[in-house]
Coordinates of C-alpha atoms and ligand atoms in Angstrom, one line a residue:
X1 CA -26.9 137.1 -59.7
X2 CA -23.6 136.8 -61.8
X3 CA -21.4 139.6 -61.5
X4 CA -18.6 140.6 -64.2
X5 CA -16.1 138.1 -64.7
X6 CA -13.4 140.5 -66.0
X7 CA -10.6 142.4 -63.9
X8 CA -11.8 145.6 -62.3
X9 CA -10.4 148.5 -64.5
X10 CA -7.3 149.7 -63.6
X11 CA -6.0 146.5 -61.6
X12 CA -2.2 146.7 -61.9
X13 CA -0.5 143.7 -63.4
X14 CA 3.2 144.9 -62.8
X15 CA 5.7 144.5 -60.0
X16 CA 6.0 147.7 -57.7
X17 CA 9.4 148.9 -56.8
X18 CA 10.2 152.4 -55.3
X19 CA 6.9 153.9 -56.6
X20 CA 7.4 152.5 -60.1
X21 CA 5.2 149.9 -61.6
X22 CA 7.0 147.7 -64.2
X23 CA 6.0 144.6 -66.4
X24 CA 9.7 143.0 -66.0
X25 CA 11.2 140.6 -68.7
X26 CA 9.0 137.6 -67.6
X27 CA 5.4 137.2 -67.3
X28 CA 3.7 134.8 -64.8
X29 CA -0.1 133.6 -65.9
X30 CA -3.0 134.0 -63.2
X31 CA -5.7 131.2 -63.8
X32 CA -9.1 131.3 -62.9
X33 CA -9.8 128.1 -61.1
X34 CA -13.7 128.1 -61.6
X35 CA -13.1 128.4 -65.4
X36 CA -9.3 127.1 -65.7
X37 CA -8.8 130.2 -68.3
X38 CA -6.1 132.7 -67.9
X39 CA -7.2 135.8 -66.0
X40 CA -4.1 138.0 -66.5
X41 CA -0.4 137.7 -66.8
X42 CA 1.5 139.5 -64.3
X43 CA 5.2 140.6 -63.9
X44 CA 7.3 137.7 -62.9
X45 CA 10.3 139.0 -60.3
X46 CA 13.8 137.6 -60.5
X47 CA 16.3 137.7 -57.9
X48 CA 17.7 141.0 -59.0
X49 CA 14.1 142.6 -58.8
X50 CA 13.9 141.3 -55.2
X51 CA 17.1 142.7 -54.5
X52 CA 15.9 146.1 -55.8
X53 CA 12.8 146.1 -53.8
X54 CA 14.6 145.8 -50.7
X55 CA 17.1 148.7 -52.1
X56 CA 13.8 150.8 -52.5
X57 CA 12.4 149.8 -48.9
X58 CA 15.6 150.5 -47.5
X59 CA 15.9 154.3 -49.0
X60 CA 12.4 154.9 -47.9
X61 CA 12.8 153.9 -44.2
X62 CA 14.3 156.8 -42.9
X63 CA 11.7 159.2 -43.9
X64 CA 8.8 156.9 -43.2
X65 CA 10.1 156.0 -39.8
X66 CA 10.5 159.7 -38.9
X67 CA 6.9 160.7 -39.9
X68 CA 4.7 161.0 -36.7
X69 CA 2.2 158.3 -35.8
X70 CA -0.6 160.2 -36.5
X71 CA 0.8 160.9 -40.1
X72 CA 1.3 157.4 -40.8
X73 CA -2.0 156.3 -39.2
X74 CA -4.0 158.8 -41.5
X75 CA -2.5 157.2 -44.4
X76 CA -3.7 153.9 -43.1
X77 CA -7.2 155.4 -42.4
X78 CA -7.2 156.7 -45.9
X79 CA -6.8 153.4 -47.1
X80 CA -9.4 152.1 -45.1
X81 CA -12.0 154.3 -46.6
X82 CA -10.8 153.8 -50.2
X83 CA -10.9 150.0 -49.8
X84 CA -14.3 150.2 -48.2
X85 CA -15.6 152.3 -50.9
X86 CA -14.2 150.0 -53.5
X87 CA -14.7 146.7 -51.8
X88 CA -16.5 144.9 -54.6
X89 CA -13.5 145.4 -56.9
X90 CA -11.5 143.6 -54.3
X91 CA -14.2 140.8 -53.8
X92 CA -14.2 140.2 -57.6
X93 CA -10.5 140.0 -57.6
X94 CA -10.3 137.5 -54.7
X95 CA -13.2 135.5 -56.2
X96 CA -11.6 135.4 -59.8
X97 CA -8.0 134.3 -58.7
X98 CA -8.9 132.2 -55.8
X99 CA -11.9 130.7 -56.6
X100 CA -13.9 131.1 -53.3
X101 CA -17.7 131.8 -53.3
X102 CA -18.7 135.6 -53.3
X103 CA -19.9 135.7 -49.8
X104 CA -16.6 134.3 -48.4
X105 CA -14.6 136.8 -50.6
X106 CA -17.1 139.5 -49.2
X107 CA -16.3 138.4 -45.6
X108 CA -12.7 138.3 -46.4
X109 CA -12.5 141.8 -48.1
X110 CA -14.1 143.4 -45.1
X111 CA -11.7 141.8 -42.6
X112 CA -8.9 142.8 -44.7
X113 CA -10.0 146.5 -44.7
X114 CA -10.4 146.4 -41.0
X115 CA -6.7 145.7 -40.6
X116 CA -6.0 149.3 -42.0
X117 CA -8.7 150.5 -39.8
X118 CA -7.4 149.0 -36.7
X119 CA -3.8 150.0 -37.3
X120 CA -4.4 153.3 -38.3
X121 CA -5.8 153.7 -34.3
X122 CA -2.7 151.6 -33.1
X123 CA -0.1 153.8 -35.0
X124 CA -0.4 156.5 -32.3
X125 CA -0.7 154.2 -29.2
X126 CA 2.9 152.7 -29.2
X127 CA 3.6 152.7 -25.5
X128 CA 6.8 153.2 -23.6
X129 CA 7.6 152.7 -19.9
X130 CA 9.4 154.9 -17.3
X131 CA 10.1 153.7 -14.0
X132 CA 12.9 153.7 -11.2
X133 CA 15.2 150.7 -11.1
X134 CA 14.6 148.4 -7.8
X135 CA 18.0 149.3 -6.6
X136 CA 17.4 153.2 -7.0
X137 CA 20.5 153.9 -8.9
X138 CA 19.0 154.8 -12.3
X139 CA 15.8 155.3 -14.3
X140 CA 14.7 152.7 -16.6
X141 CA 13.1 154.0 -19.8
X142 CA 11.7 151.7 -22.5
X143 CA 11.0 152.9 -26.1
X144 CA 10.1 151.0 -29.1
X145 CA 11.4 151.5 -32.6
X146 CA 10.5 150.4 -36.0
X147 CA 12.9 147.3 -36.8
X148 CA 13.5 148.5 -40.3
X149 CA 12.8 146.8 -43.9
X150 CA 10.1 144.1 -43.3
X151 CA 9.6 141.2 -45.8
X152 CA 6.2 139.9 -45.8
X153 CA 5.2 136.7 -47.5
X154 CA 1.5 135.6 -47.9
X155 CA -0.4 132.5 -49.0
X156 CA -2.8 132.2 -51.8
X157 CA -6.1 131.4 -49.5
X158 CA -6.7 134.9 -48.1
X159 CA -4.9 137.1 -50.7
X160 CA -6.4 140.5 -49.4
X161 CA -6.4 139.7 -45.5
X162 CA -3.0 138.2 -45.2
X163 CA -1.6 141.1 -47.1
X164 CA -3.2 143.7 -45.1
X165 CA -2.7 141.9 -41.7
X166 CA 1.1 142.5 -42.4
X167 CA 1.2 145.7 -44.3
X168 CA -0.9 147.5 -41.7
X169 CA 1.1 146.8 -38.5
X170 CA 4.2 147.1 -40.3
X171 CA 3.4 150.5 -41.7
X172 CA 1.9 151.9 -38.6
X173 CA 5.2 150.5 -36.7
X174 CA 7.2 152.9 -39.2
X175 CA 8.7 150.0 -41.2
X176 CA 8.9 149.9 -45.0
X177 CA 7.8 146.7 -46.8
X178 CA 8.6 144.1 -49.6
X179 CA 5.5 142.1 -50.1
X180 CA 5.7 138.6 -51.8
X181 CA 2.1 137.3 -52.6
X182 CA 1.6 133.8 -53.6
X183 CA 2.2 133.0 -57.2
X184 CA -1.5 131.6 -57.7
X185 CA -3.1 134.9 -56.4
X186 CA -1.0 138.1 -57.0
X187 CA -3.6 140.3 -58.4
X188 CA -5.4 141.0 -55.2
X189 CA -2.3 141.9 -53.4
X190 CA -1.3 144.2 -56.2
X191 CA -4.6 146.0 -55.9
X192 CA -4.1 146.6 -52.2
X193 CA -0.6 148.0 -52.9
X194 CA -2.4 150.5 -55.2
X195 CA -4.7 151.3 -52.6
X196 CA -2.2 152.1 -50.3
X197 CA -0.3 154.1 -53.0
X198 CA -3.5 156.2 -53.5
X199 CA -4.0 156.4 -49.7
X200 CA -0.7 158.5 -49.8
X201 CA 1.9 155.9 -49.0
X202 CA 5.3 157.3 -50.3
X203 CA 7.1 155.6 -52.9
X204 CA 9.3 152.9 -51.7
X205 CA 7.2 152.1 -48.4
X206 CA 5.2 149.3 -50.3
X207 CA 6.9 147.2 -52.8
X208 CA 5.5 144.4 -54.2
X209 CA 7.3 141.2 -56.1
X210 CA 5.1 138.5 -57.6
X211 CA 7.2 135.7 -58.7
X212 CA 7.3 132.0 -59.7
X213 CA 10.5 131.3 -58.0
X214 CA 9.7 132.1 -54.5
X215 CA 12.7 130.0 -53.1
X216 CA 15.4 131.8 -54.8
X217 CA 13.9 135.2 -54.7
X218 CA 13.2 135.0 -50.8
X219 CA 16.4 133.5 -50.1
X220 CA 18.2 136.3 -51.8
X221 CA 16.2 138.9 -50.0
X222 CA 16.5 137.3 -46.4
X223 CA 20.4 137.1 -47.1
X224 CA 20.3 141.0 -47.8
X225 CA 21.6 142.9 -44.4
X226 CA 19.1 145.7 -45.3
X227 CA 16.4 143.3 -44.2
X228 CA 15.5 143.4 -40.6
X229 CA 12.5 141.0 -40.2
X230 CA 10.1 138.5 -41.9
X231 CA 6.8 138.0 -41.5
X232 CA 5.3 134.7 -43.1
X233 CA 2.0 133.1 -43.6
X234 CA 1.8 129.6 -45.2
X235 CA 2.7 126.0 -44.5
X236 CA 4.8 124.6 -41.7
X237 CA 7.4 123.1 -44.0
X238 CA 8.1 126.3 -46.0
X239 CA 8.1 128.2 -42.5
X240 CA 10.6 126.0 -41.4
X241 CA 13.0 126.4 -44.6
X242 CA 12.6 130.3 -44.0
X243 CA 13.3 129.9 -40.2
X244 CA 16.7 128.3 -40.8
X245 CA 17.4 131.2 -43.5
X246 CA 16.6 133.9 -40.8
X247 CA 18.7 132.2 -38.4
X248 CA 21.8 132.9 -40.7
X249 CA 21.6 136.7 -40.0
X250 CA 19.6 136.2 -36.7
X251 CA 16.4 138.3 -38.3
X252 CA 13.4 138.3 -36.3
X253 CA 10.5 136.2 -37.9
X254 CA 6.7 135.9 -37.1
X255 CA 5.3 132.5 -38.5
X256 CA 1.8 131.9 -39.2
X257 CA 1.7 128.4 -40.1
X258 CA -0.5 125.2 -40.7
X259 CA -3.3 124.2 -38.5
X260 CA -5.2 121.1 -37.8
X261 CA -8.2 122.3 -35.8
X262 CA -10.2 119.8 -33.5
X263 CA -14.0 120.6 -33.3
X264 CA -15.4 119.1 -30.0
X265 CA -18.9 118.5 -29.7
X266 CA -19.3 117.4 -25.9
X267 CA -22.0 115.6 -24.2
X268 CA -24.8 117.9 -23.5
X269 CA -24.2 120.3 -26.4
X270 CA -26.8 121.9 -28.3
X271 CA -26.7 120.2 -31.7
X272 CA -28.3 122.8 -33.6
X273 CA -25.8 125.4 -32.4
X274 CA -22.8 122.8 -33.0
X275 CA -24.0 122.5 -36.7
X276 CA -24.5 126.0 -37.4
X277 CA -20.9 126.5 -36.1
X278 CA -19.5 123.7 -37.8
X279 CA -20.8 125.1 -41.4
X280 CA -18.6 128.1 -40.6
X281 CA -15.6 126.5 -39.2
X282 CA -15.6 123.8 -41.9
X283 CA -16.9 125.5 -45.0
X284 CA -15.7 128.9 -44.8
X285 CA -13.4 129.5 -47.7
X286 CA -14.4 125.8 -49.0
X287 CA -12.1 124.6 -46.2
X288 CA -9.2 126.3 -47.2
X289 CA -8.3 128.2 -44.1
X290 CA -5.6 127.6 -41.6
X291 CA -8.4 127.9 -39.1
X292 CA -10.8 125.3 -40.8
X293 CA -12.2 122.6 -38.6
X294 CA -10.0 119.8 -39.6
X295 CA -11.6 117.1 -37.4
X296 CA -14.6 116.5 -35.6
X297 CA -14.6 114.8 -32.1
X298 CA -18.4 114.0 -31.3
X299 CA -19.9 112.7 -28.0
X300 CA -21.3 109.1 -28.6
X301 CA -24.7 110.2 -27.5
X302 CA -24.6 113.1 -30.1
X303 CA -22.8 111.5 -33.1
X304 CA -26.0 110.2 -35.0
X305 CA -27.8 113.5 -34.7
X306 CA -24.9 115.9 -35.4
X307 CA -23.5 113.7 -38.5
X308 CA -27.0 113.6 -39.9
X309 CA -27.8 117.3 -39.5
X310 CA -24.4 118.4 -40.6
X311 CA -24.8 116.4 -43.6
X312 CA -28.2 117.9 -44.5
X313 CA -26.7 121.5 -44.3
X314 CA -23.7 120.8 -46.3
X315 CA -26.1 118.8 -49.0
X316 CA -27.8 122.0 -49.1
X317 CA -24.8 124.1 -50.4
X318 CA -24.9 125.7 -53.8
X319 CA -21.7 124.7 -55.5
X320 CA -20.3 126.7 -58.5
X321 CA -18.4 129.9 -59.8
X322 CA -17.9 132.4 -57.1
X323 CA -18.7 134.8 -59.6
X324 CA -22.5 133.8 -59.2
X325 CA -23.4 135.3 -56.0
X326 CA -25.9 132.7 -55.1
X327 CA -23.1 129.8 -54.9
X328 CA -22.0 129.2 -51.4
X329 CA -19.0 126.9 -52.3
X330 CA -16.6 127.9 -55.0
X331 CA -13.7 126.3 -56.7
X332 CA -10.4 125.1 -54.8
X333 CA -7.5 127.3 -55.9
X334 CA -6.2 124.8 -58.6
X335 CA -6.8 121.4 -60.1
X336 CA -3.7 120.3 -58.1
X337 CA -5.1 121.3 -54.9
X338 CA -8.8 119.6 -55.8
X339 CA -6.8 116.4 -56.9
X340 CA -4.8 116.4 -53.5
X341 CA -8.1 116.5 -51.5
X342 CA -9.5 113.7 -53.4
X343 CA -6.3 111.7 -52.8
X344 CA -6.7 112.2 -48.9
X345 CA -10.3 111.0 -49.7
X346 CA -9.0 107.6 -51.4
X347 CA -6.6 107.4 -48.5
X348 CA -9.1 107.8 -45.7
X349 CA -11.3 105.1 -47.6
X350 CA -8.3 102.7 -47.3
X351 CA -7.9 103.3 -43.8
X352 CA -11.5 102.4 -43.1
X353 CA -13.3 105.4 -43.2
X354 CA -17.0 105.7 -45.0
X355 CA -16.7 108.3 -47.5
X356 CA -20.1 110.2 -48.1
X357 CA -20.1 112.7 -50.8
X358 CA -23.1 114.6 -50.0
X359 CA -23.7 116.3 -53.6
X360 CA -22.2 116.8 -56.9
X361 CA -19.6 119.2 -58.0
X362 CA -19.7 120.9 -61.4
X363 CA -17.4 118.8 -63.7
X364 CA -15.4 121.8 -65.2
X365 CA -13.0 123.7 -62.9
X366 CA -11.4 122.9 -59.9
X367 CA -14.6 122.1 -57.9
X368 CA -14.9 119.3 -55.3
X369 CA -18.3 118.5 -53.4
X370 CA -18.3 118.4 -49.7
X371 CA -17.6 115.0 -48.1
X372 CA -18.3 113.5 -44.6
X373 CA -16.0 110.9 -43.6
X374 CA -18.0 108.6 -40.7
X375 CA -16.3 106.0 -38.4
X376 CA -12.8 107.6 -38.6
X377 CA -10.2 106.4 -36.0
X378 CA -8.3 109.1 -34.5
X379 CA -4.5 108.5 -35.7
X380 CA -5.5 107.9 -39.2
X381 CA -4.4 110.2 -42.0
X382 CA -7.2 112.6 -41.9
X383 CA -7.0 113.5 -38.4
X384 CA -3.2 114.1 -38.8
X385 CA -2.6 116.6 -41.7
X386 CA -4.4 119.6 -42.7
X387 CA -6.9 118.7 -45.4
X388 CA -7.9 122.4 -46.8
X389 CA -10.8 121.5 -48.5
X390 CA -14.6 120.4 -47.7
X391 CA -14.0 117.3 -46.2
X392 CA -15.3 116.5 -42.4
X393 CA -14.0 113.6 -40.6
X394 CA -16.0 112.4 -37.8
X395 CA -14.4 110.7 -34.6
X396 CA -16.7 109.4 -31.9
X397 CA -15.6 109.5 -28.3
X398 CA -17.0 108.6 -24.8
X399 CA -15.1 110.6 -22.3
X400 CA -14.2 114.2 -22.3
X401 CA -10.7 113.7 -21.1
X402 CA -10.3 111.3 -24.0
X403 CA -11.4 114.1 -26.5
X404 CA -9.2 116.6 -25.0
X405 CA -6.1 114.0 -25.5
X406 CA -6.9 113.2 -29.2
X407 CA -7.4 117.1 -29.6
X408 CA -3.9 117.7 -28.3
X409 CA -2.1 114.8 -30.0
X410 CA -0.9 116.8 -32.9
X411 CA 2.2 118.9 -33.7
X412 CA 0.0 121.7 -34.7
X413 CA -1.7 124.4 -32.3
X414 CA -3.4 127.3 -34.1
X415 CA -7.1 126.8 -33.1
X416 CA -9.6 124.5 -31.6
X417 CA -13.5 124.7 -31.3
X418 CA -15.7 123.4 -28.4
X419 CA -19.2 123.3 -28.1
X420 CA -20.1 122.0 -24.5
X421 CA -23.4 121.6 -22.2
X422 CA -22.5 125.0 -21.0
X423 CA -20.0 128.1 -21.3
X424 CA -18.3 126.8 -17.9
X425 CA -17.8 123.4 -19.6
X426 CA -16.6 125.2 -22.7
X427 CA -14.2 127.3 -21.0
X428 CA -12.7 124.7 -18.8
X429 CA -12.0 122.5 -21.6
X430 CA -10.9 125.2 -23.8
X431 CA -8.1 126.0 -21.2
X432 CA -6.7 122.5 -21.7
X433 CA -6.4 122.8 -25.4
X434 CA -3.0 123.5 -26.8
X435 CA -4.0 126.1 -29.5
X436 CA -3.4 129.9 -29.7
X437 CA -6.9 130.5 -30.2
X438 CA -10.2 128.5 -28.6
X439 CA -13.6 129.3 -30.3
X440 CA -16.2 128.5 -27.8
X441 CA -19.9 128.3 -29.2
X442 CA -18.8 129.9 -32.5
X443 CA -17.6 128.9 -35.9
X444 CA -15.1 131.8 -36.3
X445 CA -13.0 134.0 -34.0
X446 CA -10.7 135.9 -36.6
X447 CA -11.1 139.7 -35.7
X448 CA -8.4 142.6 -36.4
X449 CA -8.6 143.3 -32.7
X450 CA -7.6 140.2 -31.6
X451 CA -4.3 138.4 -31.3
X452 CA -4.0 135.8 -34.0
X453 CA -2.0 132.9 -33.9
X454 CA -0.5 129.6 -32.8
X455 CA 1.2 127.4 -30.4
X456 CA 3.2 124.5 -31.3
X457 CA 4.3 123.8 -35.0
X458 CA 1.3 126.5 -36.0
X459 CA 3.7 129.7 -35.4
X460 CA 5.5 132.2 -33.6
X461 CA 4.2 135.5 -32.8
X462 CA 0.7 136.9 -33.1
X463 CA -1.0 139.2 -35.8
X464 CA -3.6 141.7 -35.0
X465 CA -4.8 143.1 -31.7
X466 CA -2.5 145.0 -29.5
X467 CA 0.3 142.2 -30.1
X468 CA 0.5 142.6 -34.1
X469 CA 2.5 146.0 -34.1
X470 CA 5.1 144.6 -31.7
X471 CA 6.3 142.2 -34.4
X472 CA 7.5 145.2 -36.5
X473 CA 8.9 147.1 -33.3
X474 CA 12.3 146.6 -31.8
X475 CA 12.6 147.5 -27.9
X476 CA 15.4 149.8 -26.6
X477 CA 16.0 150.4 -23.1
X478 CA 17.8 153.6 -22.0
X479 CA 19.2 153.6 -18.2
X480 CA 19.5 156.8 -17.0
X481 CA 21.5 158.4 -14.0
X482 CA 19.8 161.9 -13.5
Ligands
NAD501 P1 3.0 127.4 -49.1 O1 3.7 127.8 -47.7 O2 3.2 126.6 -50.1 O3 3.1 128.9 -49.7 C1 2.9 130.2 -48.8 C2 3.8 131.4 -49.6 O4 5.3 130.9 -49.3 C3 3.6 131.4 -50.9 O5 3.7 133.1 -51.1 C4 4.6 130.9 -51.5 O6 5.1 131.4 -52.8 C5 5.6 131.0 -50.6 N1 6.9 129.8 -50.7 C6 6.8 128.7 -51.2 N2 8.1 128.0 -51.1 C7 8.8 129.1 -50.4 C8 10.3 128.9 -50.4 N3 10.9 127.8 -50.6 N4 10.9 130.1 -49.8 C9 10.1 131.2 -49.6 N5 8.7 131.3 -50.0 C10 8.3 130.1 -50.3 O7 1.4 127.6 -48.5 P2 0.1 127.8 -49.2 O8 -0.2 126.6 -49.9 O9 0.3 129.0 -50.2 O10 -1.0 128.0 -48.1 C11 -1.5 127.3 -47.3 C12 -0.7 127.1 -46.2 O11 -0.9 128.3 -45.3 C13 -1.6 126.1 -45.3 O12 -0.6 125.4 -44.5 C14 -2.4 127.1 -44.4 O13 -2.5 126.4 -43.0 C15 -1.3 128.2 -44.1 N6 -2.0 129.4 -43.7 C16 -1.7 129.9 -42.3 C17 -2.2 131.0 -41.6 C18 -2.2 131.4 -40.2 O14 -2.7 132.5 -40.0 N7 -1.5 130.5 -39.7 C19 -3.2 131.8 -42.4 C20 -3.3 131.3 -44.0 C21 -2.7 130.2 -44.2

């Protein structure tokens, strides 16, 4: 079924500052990567707009922080209800500006809404502490306070979920926010902000600046003494630039950065289950996920069976515009991104990989077919960098310790996937993997109720779960003599 390829009625295209939507003096085009046509022009914020947004968030902070957790939670709960009622609008926007398949966008929109529900519940569960000092001279009271204005930067690959995963805990904690979405996908973030407005978020609590100049705008925002914290999701190189900027003012930062997930199929694993998991871990979002399985390590006894069944499942995928709900693999976010993936395939071939394009992709638009790369050597380019597309490099191993060593041989540490002979093997191996998350016998672990985040250069801090709200809270200790 093909759904409407126009923007949902009432989708905002301005920037949002202090409760006012404005079109600004410059415009930024948003392109549908499936058709390469311009979908909309949105306001293109400059440095002064960024500063104004910080001013609006700072002005709104005292009143928002003074609301009870219950009051803030109820606004988030209303946002959950509204978003759920209008989920198809959100899905359509994601599909149109990001290019992903309808079913992937539906999964994302549900996941995104869940952060409003989860943090509406967490807003009333911010715990403190009360205990006697060991020396008996005082009482130790610990309390948590909202840090202040939070600057939130999100990537294009999950335009709804990355926005709500930051907005919901920040607002639940009592922070006010400035959100800067990726320039490729601002429309979904603007729609989410409009949902929050309609749910009752007061003016200035959520401000959104779309910009074609993320560097200068962000630098000015982070230099502003009214900004108390940064929450960033994006690539590791940009994360490092931002960390050096936050260091200038000793501003706390939470970083959700790049991944290079290993997918281990150990001796004795159930190949059918592993292929089913691989299809999700590799192909959700067309491979454009920080959690995407980036390299497959398969035991020599299973490699032939696994590779041929995985190939068969990939070849059966229907490729085309996500707006046709029957398609399972949509477009990459841009022609540049598609070409980058094609370039990596050429490099893999130069390095001795056998490239297997399992089907054909439509010629128009930023489409690329799934590819399996056989005979890959650990250490080659495909095992070192984040591919961010539907490419599955397969490395063969004989010994489990060797597979663990190769899995850990990377500067990244976001997630790994393990299929073993049984759960005990999966857990034993999983505990030796240097990643913030381990999926055992499954292809996806993301959940609003679980701590999402990475070790090593994949990031700092955790989003979601009981941990997410603490990224936006400051601990204060009161030492008391009664
Ligand atoms: P990116 O780093 O290029 O861009 C991310 C955001 O940073 C965008 O909003 C962009 O406008 C902004 N940005 C770019 N340059 C900037 C600068 N100099 N100063 C301030 N902001 C700047 O990443 P991307 O290509 O949009 O997204 C893909 C990357 O995001 C991948 O590496 C992926 O692994 C990562 N990611 C990580 C997670 C996670 O939770 N760990 C989730 C999704 C995506």
